[in-house]
PDB file of C-alpha atoms in Angstrom:
ATOM      1  CA  MET A   1       0.000   0.000   0.000  1.00 43.00           C
ATOM      2  CA  ASN A   2       2.750   2.399   0.949  1.00 59.00           C
ATOM      3  CA  GLN A   3       4.700   1.348  -2.087  1.00 67.00           C
ATOM      4  CA  GLU A   4       1.606   1.879  -4.201  1.00 62.00           C
ATOM      5  CA  HIS A   5       1.201   5.315  -2.659  1.00 65.00           C
ATOM      6  CA  ASN A   6       4.779   6.177  -3.544  1.00 74.00           C
ATOM      7  CA  GLN A   7       4.141   5.098  -7.104  1.00 75.00           C
ATOM      8  CA  TYR A   8       1.227   7.522  -7.385  1.00 77.00           C
ATOM      9  CA  VAL A   9       3.286  10.336  -5.910  1.00 82.00           C
ATOM     10  CA  GLU A  10       6.119   9.611  -8.330  1.00 85.00           C
ATOM     11  CA  LYS A  11       3.709   9.658 -11.242  1.00 83.00           C
ATOM     12  CA  PHE A  12       2.267  12.946 -10.018  1.00 85.00           C
ATOM     13  CA  VAL A  13       5.690  14.555  -9.584  1.00 90.00           C
ATOM     14  CA  GLU A  14       6.651  13.404 -13.073  1.00 89.00           C
ATOM     15  CA  MET A  15       3.445  14.890 -14.462  1.00 86.00           C
ATOM     16  CA  VAL A  16       3.966  18.366 -13.066  1.00 89.00           C
ATOM     17  CA  LYS A  17       7.726  18.640 -13.109  1.00 88.00           C
ATOM     18  CA  ASP A  18       7.754  20.932 -16.129  1.00 88.00           C
ATOM     19  CA  VAL A  19       4.721  22.972 -15.162  1.00 92.00           C
ATOM     20  CA  ARG A  20       5.798  26.452 -14.116  1.00 89.00           C
ATOM     21  CA  SER A  21       2.489  27.920 -13.021  1.00 91.00           C
ATOM     22  CA  CYS A  22      -1.011  27.070 -11.918  1.00 95.00           C
ATOM     23  CA  MET A  23      -4.190  28.631 -10.583  1.00 96.00           C
ATOM     24  CA  LEU A  24      -4.374  28.436  -6.801  1.00 97.00           C
ATOM     25  CA  ILE A  25      -8.004  28.388  -5.686  1.00 97.00           C
ATOM     26  CA  THR A  26      -8.896  29.369  -2.132  1.00 95.00           C
ATOM     27  CA  ASN A  27     -11.934  30.328  -0.107  1.00 85.00           C
ATOM     28  CA  GLU A  28     -13.836  27.204  -1.066  1.00 80.00           C
ATOM     29  CA  LYS A  29     -15.784  27.301   2.155  1.00 77.00           C
ATOM     30  CA  ASN A  30     -17.546  30.426   1.013  1.00 73.00           C
ATOM     31  CA  ALA A  31     -19.002  29.162  -2.203  1.00 67.00           C
ATOM     32  CA  GLU A  32     -20.302  32.595  -3.085  1.00 72.00           C
ATOM     33  CA  ASN A  33     -16.802  33.625  -3.788  1.00 77.00           C
ATOM     34  CA  ILE A  34     -14.062  31.133  -4.527  1.00 90.00           C
ATOM     35  CA  SER A  35     -10.957  32.992  -5.562  1.00 88.00           C
ATOM     36  CA  GLY A  36      -8.121  32.049  -7.836  1.00 90.00           C
ATOM     37  CA  ARG A  37      -4.856  33.619  -8.816  1.00 91.00           C
ATOM     38  CA  PRO A  38      -1.974  32.313 -10.893  1.00 91.00           C
ATOM     39  CA  MET A  39       1.027  31.216  -8.895  1.00 92.00           C
ATOM     40  CA  SER A  40       4.507  30.309  -9.947  1.00 91.00           C
ATOM     41  CA  ILE A  41       5.364  26.807  -8.687  1.00 95.00           C
ATOM     42  CA  SER A  42       8.707  26.916  -6.915  1.00 96.00           C
ATOM     43  CA  LYS A  43       9.008  23.190  -6.430  1.00 96.00           C
ATOM     44  CA  VAL A  44       7.143  19.933  -6.298  1.00 95.00           C
ATOM     45  CA  ASP A  45       9.093  17.872  -3.806  1.00 95.00           C
ATOM     46  CA  GLU A  46       9.467  14.107  -3.778  1.00 92.00           C
ATOM     47  CA  GLY A  47       6.569  13.819  -1.358  1.00 88.00           C
ATOM     48  CA  GLY A  48       4.308  15.494  -3.919  1.00 90.00           C
ATOM     49  CA  ASN A  49       4.031  18.735  -1.943  1.00 94.00           C
ATOM     50  CA  MET A  50       3.775  21.872  -4.067  1.00 96.00           C
ATOM     51  CA  TRP A  51       5.713  24.912  -2.803  1.00 98.00           C
ATOM     52  CA  PHE A  52       4.936  28.561  -3.476  1.00 97.00           C
ATOM     53  CA  PHE A  53       6.414  31.863  -2.314  1.00 96.00           C
ATOM     54  CA  THR A  54       3.948  34.574  -1.367  1.00 95.00           C
ATOM     55  CA  LYS A  55       3.698  37.833   0.491  1.00 94.00           C
ATOM     56  CA  ALA A  56       2.754  37.147   4.115  1.00 96.00           C
ATOM     57  CA  SER A  57       0.421  40.145   4.012  1.00 94.00           C
ATOM     58  CA  SER A  58      -1.505  38.890   0.995  1.00 91.00           C
ATOM     59  CA  TYR A  59      -5.201  38.213   1.076  1.00 89.00           C
ATOM     60  CA  LYS A  60      -4.746  34.580   0.061  1.00 93.00           C
ATOM     61  CA  VAL A  61      -2.800  33.996   3.281  1.00 96.00           C
ATOM     62  CA  ASP A  62      -5.799  35.203   5.273  1.00 94.00           C
ATOM     63  CA  GLU A  63      -8.006  32.889   3.251  1.00 94.00           C
ATOM     64  CA  ILE A  64      -5.734  29.917   3.914  1.00 96.00           C
ATOM     65  CA  GLU A  65      -5.642  30.720   7.614  1.00 95.00           C
ATOM     66  CA  GLU A  66      -9.413  30.569   7.574  1.00 93.00           C
ATOM     67  CA  ASN A  67      -9.691  27.464   5.425  1.00 92.00           C
ATOM     68  CA  LYS A  68      -6.767  25.237   4.536  1.00 94.00           C
ATOM     69  CA  LYS A  69      -8.664  23.382   1.834  1.00 93.00           C
ATOM     70  CA  VAL A  70      -7.464  24.575  -1.559  1.00 95.00           C
ATOM     71  CA  SER A  71      -7.503  23.427  -5.153  1.00 94.00           C
ATOM     72  CA  ILE A  72      -5.016  23.840  -7.958  1.00 96.00           C
ATOM     73  CA  SER A  73      -5.995  23.993 -11.593  1.00 97.00           C
ATOM     74  CA  ILE A  74      -3.587  23.498 -14.491  1.00 94.00           C
ATOM     75  CA  THR A  75      -4.588  23.852 -18.142  1.00 92.00           C
ATOM     76  CA  ASN A  76      -1.441  23.754 -20.195  1.00 87.00           C
ATOM     77  CA  GLU A  77      -2.317  23.467 -23.862  1.00 84.00           C
ATOM     78  CA  SER A  78       1.193  23.244 -25.219  1.00 81.00           C
ATOM     79  CA  SER A  79       2.151  20.282 -23.062  1.00 80.00           C
ATOM     80  CA  ASN A  80      -1.399  18.872 -22.977  1.00 78.00           C
ATOM     81  CA  ASN A  81      -1.317  18.877 -19.234  1.00 84.00           C
ATOM     82  CA  TYR A  82      -4.670  19.153 -17.482  1.00 88.00           C
ATOM     83  CA  LEU A  83      -4.865  18.668 -13.748  1.00 90.00           C
ATOM     84  CA  MET A  84      -7.320  19.451 -11.002  1.00 88.00           C
ATOM     85  CA  ILE A  85      -5.717  18.959  -7.627  1.00 90.00           C
ATOM     86  CA  HIS A  86      -7.406  19.152  -4.230  1.00 87.00           C
ATOM     87  CA  GLY A  87      -5.337  19.473  -1.138  1.00 90.00           C
ATOM     88  CA  THR A  88      -4.412  21.133   2.114  1.00 92.00           C
ATOM     89  CA  ALA A  89      -2.385  24.311   2.352  1.00 97.00           C
ATOM     90  CA  THR A  90       0.083  25.018   5.121  1.00 98.00           C
ATOM     91  CA  LEU A  91       1.879  28.309   5.726  1.00 98.00           C
ATOM     92  CA  VAL A  92       5.553  27.653   6.299  1.00 98.00           C
ATOM     93  CA  ASN A  93       7.598  30.501   7.708  1.00 97.00           C
ATOM     94  CA  ASP A  94      10.986  28.817   7.621  1.00 97.00           C
ATOM     95  CA  LYS A  95      13.938  30.870   6.392  1.00 97.00           C
ATOM     96  CA  GLY A  96      15.985  27.753   5.764  1.00 97.00           C
ATOM     97  CA  LYS A  97      13.345  26.331   3.477  1.00 98.00           C
ATOM     98  CA  MET A  98      12.989  29.692   1.717  1.00 98.00           C
ATOM     99  CA  LYS A  99      16.730  29.726   1.099  1.00 98.00           C
ATOM    100  CA  GLU A 100      16.562  26.206  -0.313  1.00 98.00           C
ATOM    101  CA  LEU A 101      13.733  27.116  -2.707  1.00 98.00           C
ATOM    102  CA  TRP A 102      14.872  30.630  -3.627  1.00 96.00           C
ATOM    103  CA  SER A 103      15.438  31.420  -7.270  1.00 93.00           C
ATOM    104  CA  SER A 104      16.470  34.742  -8.787  1.00 88.00           C
ATOM    105  CA  ILE A 105      13.258  34.894 -10.825  1.00 84.00           C
ATOM    106  CA  LEU A 106      11.458  35.546  -7.524  1.00 88.00           C
ATOM    107  CA  LYS A 107      13.059  38.983  -7.402  1.00 86.00           C
ATOM    108  CA  ALA A 108      10.203  40.127  -9.617  1.00 80.00           C
ATOM    109  CA  TRP A 109       7.969  39.801  -6.584  1.00 83.00           C
ATOM    110  CA  PHE A 110      10.562  40.190  -3.838  1.00 89.00           C
ATOM    111  CA  PRO A 111      13.156  42.775  -4.850  1.00 88.00           C
ATOM    112  CA  LEU A 112      14.663  42.593  -1.361  1.00 92.00           C
ATOM    113  CA  GLY A 113      15.307  38.899  -1.810  1.00 93.00           C
ATOM    114  CA  LEU A 114      15.314  36.601   1.177  1.00 96.00           C
ATOM    115  CA  ASP A 115      15.603  39.589   3.511  1.00 94.00           C
ATOM    116  CA  ASP A 116      12.052  40.614   2.660  1.00 94.00           C
ATOM    117  CA  PRO A 117      10.165  40.440   5.956  1.00 94.00           C
ATOM    118  CA  ASP A 118       6.839  40.096   4.115  1.00 95.00           C
ATOM    119  CA  MET A 119       7.538  36.631   2.730  1.00 96.00           C
ATOM    120  CA  THR A 120       6.130  33.226   3.524  1.00 97.00           C
ATOM    121  CA  LEU A 121       5.835  29.844   1.875  1.00 98.00           C
ATOM    122  CA  ILE A 122       2.657  28.005   1.011  1.00 98.00           C
ATOM    123  CA  LYS A 123       2.951  24.230   0.955  1.00 98.00           C
ATOM    124  CA  VAL A 124       0.071  22.421  -0.699  1.00 96.00           C
ATOM    125  CA  THR A 125      -0.198  18.729   0.102  1.00 92.00           C
ATOM    126  CA  PRO A 126      -2.438  17.081  -2.501  1.00 87.00           C
ATOM    127  CA  SER A 127      -5.067  14.669  -1.258  1.00 83.00           C
ATOM    128  CA  GLU A 128      -6.636  14.061  -4.656  1.00 82.00           C
ATOM    129  CA  VAL A 129      -5.232  14.478  -8.126  1.00 83.00           C
ATOM    130  CA  ASN A 130      -7.439  14.429 -11.192  1.00 83.00           C
ATOM    131  CA  TYR A 131      -5.587  14.513 -14.451  1.00 82.00           C
ATOM    132  CA  TRP A 132      -6.342  14.327 -18.110  1.00 80.00           C
ATOM    133  CA  ASP A 133      -3.627  13.472 -20.495  1.00 61.00           C
ATOM    134  CA  SER A 134      -3.461  13.508 -24.205  1.00 57.00           C
ATOM    135  CA  SER A 135      -0.986  12.941 -26.932  1.00 48.00           C
ATOM    136  CA  SER A 136      -3.300  14.453 -29.495  1.00 38.00           C
ATOM    137  CA  SER A 137      -5.378  17.585 -29.770  1.00 36.00           C
ATOM    138  CA  LYS A 138      -8.442  15.432 -29.161  1.00 37.00           C
ATOM    139  CA  MET A 139      -7.794  15.300 -25.481  1.00 37.00           C
ATOM    140  CA  VAL A 140      -8.380  11.592 -25.402  1.00 36.00           C
ATOM    141  CA  VAL A 141      -7.566  10.435 -21.945  1.00 34.00           C
ATOM    142  CA  LEU A 142      -4.843   7.884 -21.415  1.00 28.00           C
ATOM    143  CA  PHE A 143      -5.537   4.935 -19.260  1.00 27.00           C
ATOM    144  CA  ASN A 144      -2.468   2.787 -19.843  1.00 26.00           C
ATOM    145  CA  MET A 145      -0.612   1.926 -16.659  1.00 27.00           C
ATOM    146  CA  LEU A 146      -2.942   4.071 -14.638  1.00 32.00           C
ATOM    147  CA  LYS A 147      -6.127   2.279 -15.506  1.00 32.00           C
ATOM    148  CA  ALA A 148      -5.550  -0.140 -12.692  1.00 30.00           C
ATOM    149  CA  ILE A 149      -5.202   2.504 -10.047  1.00 36.00           C
ATOM    150  CA  VAL A 150      -8.258   4.553 -10.800  1.00 38.00           C
ATOM    151  CA  THR A 151     -10.141   4.947  -7.571  1.00 41.00           C
ATOM    152  CA  GLY A 152     -12.831   7.030  -6.016  1.00 38.00           C
ATOM    153  CA  LYS A 153     -16.150   7.927  -7.524  1.00 37.00           C
ATOM    154  CA  VAL A 154     -16.755   7.214 -11.155  1.00 32.00           C
ATOM    155  CA  TYR A 155     -16.945  10.336 -13.255  1.00 34.00           C
ATOM    156  CA  GLU A 156     -19.393  10.834 -16.062  1.00 37.00           C
ATOM    157  CA  GLU A 157     -17.091  10.145 -18.953  1.00 39.00           C
ATOM    158  CA  GLY A 158     -15.202   7.443 -17.145  1.00 38.00           C
ATOM    159  CA  GLU A 159     -12.228   8.629 -19.051  1.00 45.00           C
ATOM    160  CA  HIS A 160     -10.019  10.493 -16.719  1.00 54.00           C
ATOM    161  CA  GLY A 161      -7.578   9.166 -14.206  1.00 59.00           C
ATOM    162  CA  LYS A 162      -7.890  10.028 -10.582  1.00 60.00           C
ATOM    163  CA  ILE A 163      -5.096   9.371  -8.178  1.00 58.00           C
ATOM    164  CA  ASN A 164      -5.983   9.417  -4.521  1.00 54.00           C
ATOM    165  CA  LEU A 165      -2.819  10.356  -2.695  1.00 54.00           C
TER     166      LEU A 165
ATOM    167  CA  MET B   1     -21.861  52.844 -19.627  1.00 44.00           C
ATOM    168  CA  ASN B   2     -23.144  50.434 -22.206  1.00 59.00           C
ATOM    169  CA  GLN B   3     -20.336  51.438 -24.511  1.00 67.00           C
ATOM    170  CA  GLU B   4     -17.874  50.913 -21.693  1.00 62.00           C
ATOM    171  CA  HIS B   5     -19.377  47.494 -21.078  1.00 65.00           C
ATOM    172  CA  ASN B   6     -18.946  46.599 -24.724  1.00 74.00           C
ATOM    173  CA  GLN B   7     -15.331  47.671 -24.526  1.00 75.00           C
ATOM    174  CA  TYR B   8     -14.709  45.240 -21.660  1.00 77.00           C
ATOM    175  CA  VAL B   9     -16.436  42.444 -23.498  1.00 82.00           C
ATOM    176  CA  GLU B  10     -14.381  43.128 -26.625  1.00 85.00           C
ATOM    177  CA  LYS B  11     -11.189  43.084 -24.591  1.00 84.00           C
ATOM    178  CA  PHE B  12     -12.241  39.817 -22.979  1.00 86.00           C
ATOM    179  CA  VAL B  13     -13.108  38.200 -26.309  1.00 90.00           C
ATOM    180  CA  GLU B  14      -9.761  39.325 -27.709  1.00 89.00           C
ATOM    181  CA  MET B  15      -7.992  37.870 -24.682  1.00 86.00           C
ATOM    182  CA  VAL B  16      -9.463  34.393 -25.006  1.00 89.00           C
ATOM    183  CA  LYS B  17      -9.879  34.083 -28.752  1.00 88.00           C
ATOM    184  CA  ASP B  18      -6.894  31.779 -29.121  1.00 88.00           C
ATOM    185  CA  VAL B  19      -7.498  29.763 -25.980  1.00 92.00           C
ATOM    186  CA  ARG B  20      -8.694  26.286 -26.882  1.00 89.00           C
ATOM    187  CA  SER B  21      -9.385  24.842 -23.474  1.00 91.00           C
ATOM    188  CA  CYS B  22     -10.032  25.716 -19.871  1.00 95.00           C
ATOM    189  CA  MET B  23     -10.964  24.189 -16.543  1.00 96.00           C
ATOM    190  CA  LEU B  24     -14.697  24.407 -15.879  1.00 97.00           C
ATOM    191  CA  ILE B  25     -15.346  24.474 -12.148  1.00 96.00           C
ATOM    192  CA  THR B  26     -18.769  23.525 -10.799  1.00 95.00           C
ATOM    193  CA  ASN B  27     -20.392  22.590  -7.529  1.00 84.00           C
ATOM    194  CA  GLU B  28     -19.163  25.715  -5.777  1.00 80.00           C
ATOM    195  CA  LYS B  29     -22.120  25.645  -3.423  1.00 77.00           C
ATOM    196  CA  ASN B  30     -20.787  22.524  -1.825  1.00 73.00           C
ATOM    197  CA  ALA B  31     -17.440  23.830  -0.742  1.00 67.00           C
ATOM    198  CA  GLU B  32     -16.381  20.390   0.439  1.00 72.00           C
ATOM    199  CA  ASN B  33     -16.156  19.323  -3.119  1.00 77.00           C
ATOM    200  CA  ILE B  34     -15.742  21.772  -5.960  1.00 90.00           C
ATOM    201  CA  SER B  35     -15.123  19.876  -9.162  1.00 88.00           C
ATOM    202  CA  GLY B  36     -13.225  20.797 -12.260  1.00 90.00           C
ATOM    203  CA  ARG B  37     -12.665  19.215 -15.622  1.00 91.00           C
ATOM    204  CA  PRO B  38     -10.959  20.482 -18.752  1.00 91.00           C
ATOM    205  CA  MET B  39     -13.322  21.589 -21.487  1.00 92.00           C
ATOM    206  CA  SER B  40     -12.698  22.463 -25.075  1.00 91.00           C
ATOM    207  CA  ILE B  41     -14.031  25.964 -25.787  1.00 95.00           C
ATOM    208  CA  SER B  42     -16.214  25.859 -28.883  1.00 96.00           C
ATOM    209  CA  LYS B  43     -16.697  29.582 -29.154  1.00 96.00           C
ATOM    210  CA  VAL B  44     -16.592  32.851 -27.295  1.00 95.00           C
ATOM    211  CA  ASP B  45     -19.295  34.924 -28.938  1.00 95.00           C
ATOM    212  CA  GLU B  46     -19.348  38.674 -29.327  1.00 92.00           C
ATOM    213  CA  GLY B  47     -21.389  38.971 -26.148  1.00 88.00           C
ATOM    214  CA  GLY B  48     -18.572  37.308 -24.210  1.00 90.00           C
ATOM    215  CA  ASN B  49     -20.520  34.079 -23.691  1.00 94.00           C
ATOM    216  CA  MET B  50     -18.397  30.935 -23.652  1.00 96.00           C
ATOM    217  CA  TRP B  51     -19.894  27.891 -25.401  1.00 98.00           C
ATOM    218  CA  PHE B  52     -19.165  24.243 -24.705  1.00 97.00           C
ATOM    219  CA  PHE B  53     -20.517  20.950 -25.976  1.00 96.00           C
ATOM    220  CA  THR B  54     -21.151  18.253 -23.408  1.00 95.00           C
ATOM    221  CA  LYS B  55     -22.990  15.003 -22.889  1.00 94.00           C
ATOM    222  CA  ALA B  56     -26.451  15.710 -21.531  1.00 96.00           C
ATOM    223  CA  SER B  57     -26.088  12.738 -19.200  1.00 94.00           C
ATOM    224  CA  SER B  58     -22.848  13.973 -17.687  1.00 91.00           C
ATOM    225  CA  TYR B  59     -22.463  14.676 -14.017  1.00 89.00           C
ATOM    226  CA  LYS B  60     -21.488  18.290 -14.621  1.00 93.00           C
ATOM    227  CA  VAL B  61     -24.925  18.891 -16.150  1.00 96.00           C
ATOM    228  CA  ASP B  62     -26.537  17.713 -12.904  1.00 94.00           C
ATOM    229  CA  GLU B  63     -24.243  20.025 -10.995  1.00 94.00           C
ATOM    230  CA  ILE B  64     -25.168  22.988 -13.185  1.00 96.00           C
ATOM    231  CA  GLU B  65     -28.847  22.211 -12.813  1.00 95.00           C
ATOM    232  CA  GLU B  66     -28.343  22.380  -9.072  1.00 93.00           C
ATOM    233  CA  ASN B  67     -26.165  25.486  -9.084  1.00 92.00           C
ATOM    234  CA  LYS B  68     -25.614  27.683 -12.109  1.00 94.00           C
ATOM    235  CA  LYS B  69     -22.679  29.525 -10.573  1.00 93.00           C
ATOM    236  CA  VAL B  70     -19.483  28.300 -12.185  1.00 95.00           C
ATOM    237  CA  SER B  71     -15.908  29.430 -12.600  1.00 94.00           C
ATOM    238  CA  ILE B  72     -13.448  28.995 -15.420  1.00 96.00           C
ATOM    239  CA  SER B  73      -9.710  28.824 -14.904  1.00 97.00           C
ATOM    240  CA  ILE B  74      -7.141  29.280 -17.654  1.00 94.00           C
ATOM    241  CA  THR B  75      -3.402  28.911 -17.103  1.00 92.00           C
ATOM    242  CA  ASN B  76      -1.737  28.987 -20.487  1.00 87.00           C
ATOM    243  CA  GLU B  77       2.008  29.253 -20.067  1.00 84.00           C
ATOM    244  CA  SER B  78       2.930  29.435 -23.727  1.00 81.00           C
ATOM    245  CA  SER B  79       0.675  32.406 -24.425  1.00 80.00           C
ATOM    246  CA  ASN B  80       1.056  33.834 -20.912  1.00 78.00           C
ATOM    247  CA  ASN B  81      -2.677  33.853 -20.529  1.00 84.00           C
ATOM    248  CA  TYR B  82      -4.000  33.607 -16.991  1.00 88.00           C
ATOM    249  CA  LEU B  83      -7.680  34.123 -16.330  1.00 90.00           C
ATOM    250  CA  MET B  84     -10.105  33.384 -13.539  1.00 88.00           C
ATOM    251  CA  ILE B  85     -13.656  33.876 -14.709  1.00 90.00           C
ATOM    252  CA  HIS B  86     -16.820  33.709 -12.613  1.00 87.00           C
ATOM    253  CA  GLY B  87     -20.172  33.406 -14.284  1.00 90.00           C
ATOM    254  CA  THR B  88     -23.496  31.756 -14.778  1.00 93.00           C
ATOM    255  CA  ALA B  89     -23.997  28.563 -16.736  1.00 97.00           C
ATOM    256  CA  THR B  90     -27.078  27.875 -18.834  1.00 97.00           C
ATOM    257  CA  LEU B  91     -27.914  24.580 -20.515  1.00 98.00           C
ATOM    258  CA  VAL B  92     -28.934  25.208 -24.107  1.00 98.00           C
ATOM    259  CA  ASN B  93     -30.608  22.372 -25.931  1.00 97.00           C
ATOM    260  CA  ASP B  94     -30.924  24.032 -29.322  1.00 97.00           C
ATOM    261  CA  LYS B  95     -30.066  21.944 -32.378  1.00 97.00           C
ATOM    262  CA  GLY B  96     -29.680  25.049 -34.531  1.00 97.00           C
ATOM    263  CA  LYS B  97     -27.093  26.483 -32.184  1.00 98.00           C
ATOM    264  CA  MET B  98     -25.313  23.117 -32.037  1.00 98.00           C
ATOM    265  CA  LYS B  99     -25.145  23.070 -35.814  1.00 98.00           C
ATOM    266  CA  GLU B 100     -23.713  26.558 -35.844  1.00 98.00           C
ATOM    267  CA  LEU B 101     -21.004  25.663 -33.332  1.00 98.00           C
ATOM    268  CA  TRP B 102     -20.244  22.154 -34.550  1.00 96.00           C
ATOM    269  CA  SER B 103     -16.702  21.333 -35.551  1.00 93.00           C
ATOM    270  CA  SER B 104     -15.344  17.997 -36.741  1.00 88.00           C
ATOM    271  CA  ILE B 105     -12.933  17.847 -33.810  1.00 84.00           C
ATOM    272  CA  LEU B 106     -15.982  17.216 -31.614  1.00 88.00           C
ATOM    273  CA  LYS B 107     -16.303  13.762 -33.163  1.00 86.00           C
ATOM    274  CA  ALA B 108     -13.767  12.624 -30.599  1.00 80.00           C
ATOM    275  CA  TRP B 109     -16.519  12.968 -28.002  1.00 83.00           C
ATOM    276  CA  PHE B 110     -19.567  12.586 -30.246  1.00 89.00           C
ATOM    277  CA  PRO B 111     -18.868   9.986 -32.932  1.00 88.00           C
ATOM    278  CA  LEU B 112     -22.532  10.197 -33.999  1.00 92.00           C
ATOM    279  CA  GLY B 113     -22.132  13.877 -34.733  1.00 93.00           C
ATOM    280  CA  LEU B 114     -25.096  16.181 -34.385  1.00 96.00           C
ATOM    281  CA  ASP B 115     -27.450  13.199 -34.348  1.00 94.00           C
ATOM    282  CA  ASP B 116     -26.189  12.198 -30.945  1.00 94.00           C
ATOM    283  CA  PRO B 117     -29.218  12.410 -28.641  1.00 94.00           C
ATOM    284  CA  ASP B 118     -26.983  12.747 -25.574  1.00 95.00           C
ATOM    285  CA  MET B 119     -25.683  16.193 -26.442  1.00 96.00           C
ATOM    286  CA  THR B 120     -26.272  19.619 -24.968  1.00 97.00           C
ATOM    287  CA  LEU B 121     -24.590  23.002 -24.921  1.00 98.00           C
ATOM    288  CA  ILE B 122     -23.323  24.841 -21.879  1.00 98.00           C
ATOM    289  CA  LYS B 123     -23.281  28.608 -22.204  1.00 98.00           C
ATOM    290  CA  VAL B 124     -21.273  30.432 -19.561  1.00 96.00           C
ATOM    291  CA  THR B 125     -22.013  34.133 -19.223  1.00 92.00           C
ATOM    292  CA  PRO B 126     -19.133  35.765 -17.334  1.00 87.00           C
ATOM    293  CA  SER B 127     -20.046  38.205 -14.588  1.00 83.00           C
ATOM    294  CA  GLU B 128     -16.473  38.796 -13.476  1.00 82.00           C
ATOM    295  CA  VAL B 129     -13.219  38.345 -15.305  1.00 83.00           C
ATOM    296  CA  ASN B 130      -9.902  38.399 -13.503  1.00 83.00           C
ATOM    297  CA  TYR B 131      -6.904  38.277 -15.728  1.00 82.00           C
ATOM    298  CA  TRP B 132      -3.176  38.447 -15.444  1.00 80.00           C
ATOM    299  CA  ASP B 133      -1.142  39.267 -18.446  1.00 61.00           C
ATOM    300  CA  SER B 134       2.522  39.184 -19.039  1.00 57.00           C
ATOM    301  CA  SER B 135       4.968  39.785 -21.791  1.00 48.00           C
ATOM    302  CA  SER B 136       7.772  38.338 -19.725  1.00 39.00           C
ATOM    303  CA  SER B 137       8.288  35.296 -17.585  1.00 37.00           C
ATOM    304  CA  LYS B 138       7.935  37.537 -14.571  1.00 37.00           C
ATOM    305  CA  MET B 139       4.193  37.584 -14.856  1.00 37.00           C
ATOM    306  CA  VAL B 140       4.119  41.317 -14.338  1.00 36.00           C
ATOM    307  CA  VAL B 141       0.579  42.453 -14.815  1.00 34.00           C
ATOM    308  CA  LEU B 142      -0.204  44.958 -17.509  1.00 28.00           C
ATOM    309  CA  PHE B 143      -2.190  47.976 -16.592  1.00 27.00           C
ATOM    310  CA  ASN B 144      -1.968  50.112 -19.731  1.00 26.00           C
ATOM    311  CA  MET B 145      -5.362  50.905 -21.190  1.00 27.00           C
ATOM    312  CA  LEU B 146      -7.064  48.786 -18.586  1.00 32.00           C
ATOM    313  CA  LYS B 147      -5.781  50.642 -15.579  1.00 33.00           C
ATOM    314  CA  ALA B 148      -8.642  53.075 -15.847  1.00 30.00           C
ATOM    315  CA  ILE B 149     -11.302  50.411 -15.822  1.00 35.00           C
ATOM    316  CA  VAL B 150     -10.163  48.376 -12.849  1.00 38.00           C
ATOM    317  CA  THR B 151     -13.128  48.044 -10.555  1.00 41.00           C
ATOM    318  CA  GLY B 152     -14.282  45.969  -7.653  1.00 39.00           C
ATOM    319  CA  LYS B 153     -12.378  45.128  -4.517  1.00 37.00           C
ATOM    320  CA  VAL B 154      -8.683  45.818  -4.387  1.00 33.00           C
ATOM    321  CA  TYR B 155      -6.612  42.671  -4.363  1.00 34.00           C
ATOM    322  CA  GLU B 156      -3.555  42.206  -2.233  1.00 37.00           C
ATOM    323  CA  GLU B 157      -0.940  42.776  -4.872  1.00 39.00           C
ATOM    324  CA  GLY B 158      -2.909  45.480  -6.612  1.00 38.00           C
ATOM    325  CA  GLU B 159      -1.399  44.248  -9.808  1.00 45.00           C
ATOM    326  CA  HIS B 160      -4.034  42.380 -11.686  1.00 54.00           C
ATOM    327  CA  GLY B 161      -6.842  43.675 -13.757  1.00 58.00           C
ATOM    328  CA  LYS B 162     -10.410  42.844 -12.988  1.00 60.00           C
ATOM    329  CA  ILE B 163     -13.143  43.504 -15.468  1.00 58.00           C
ATOM    330  CA  ASN B 164     -16.658  43.466 -14.120  1.00 54.00           C
ATOM    331  CA  LEU B 165     -18.877  42.523 -17.019  1.00 54.00           C
TER     332      LEU B 165
END
């Protein structure tokens, strides 16, 4: 089971390793007003956790403090990567981790670099990964090796893979 | 005001005219379980309405019947197109409209073509469009001509445009 779990995580990490950005969706508790904003993905670690830098004073941080349940949407036409991820967000205020994940491209948001006091990390731990994969423009969904591990509720088309992490 | 509205709609249509697919997010009322699936965009008409073909028997149709409030997420890295759209979905069971929007690529989902009895249209009328635009990898948000028309609540970064349609 644990080995199986690791296999799913590996597959997930492989799937998103070249994805640079996604839509981070918060405030799901208040269905009148879910909110989404594009985020640059700093890293997807080997445990499948997705790491983001953000301003500690940002509104999304307040939303996460109120409700840790978030979703991540990826629609990448050029790589035919389509994922809907549900998970739990954690705010990580760890300078060591920030240093590990820092990249110069982040200066666009944080000109002061790692000395910026208004900086925190968001770690999203996926609990459910829905993906659609295609090698053609038809968006036919691959089953191949993943067919066997499809779990959870059956979706209408029965054609997309769902990995429960 | 009406002219201004048309200007926003035109800008929106221009923004998404080359986007082929998006994530359609439903079931926002039940915050425990928003659901998203990639959809091929058949057309964005001059009124800003987004049109999709779908199976009438699909689960998303049930969800829309229960709650018409939907969101659409677009994260297109190659074109640097990032949009979060909130709107209202309507189910349109109009064969004439289907004929107008039909394209042979849809045969991947509907091998029977327009004769398929299990076919309906989803029309999403955006009420709010949040977009982020970038000409560089930094995802700096353009203000230019749109700066003047930014409305609604101020977001944390104050750097993305929001068009209220």
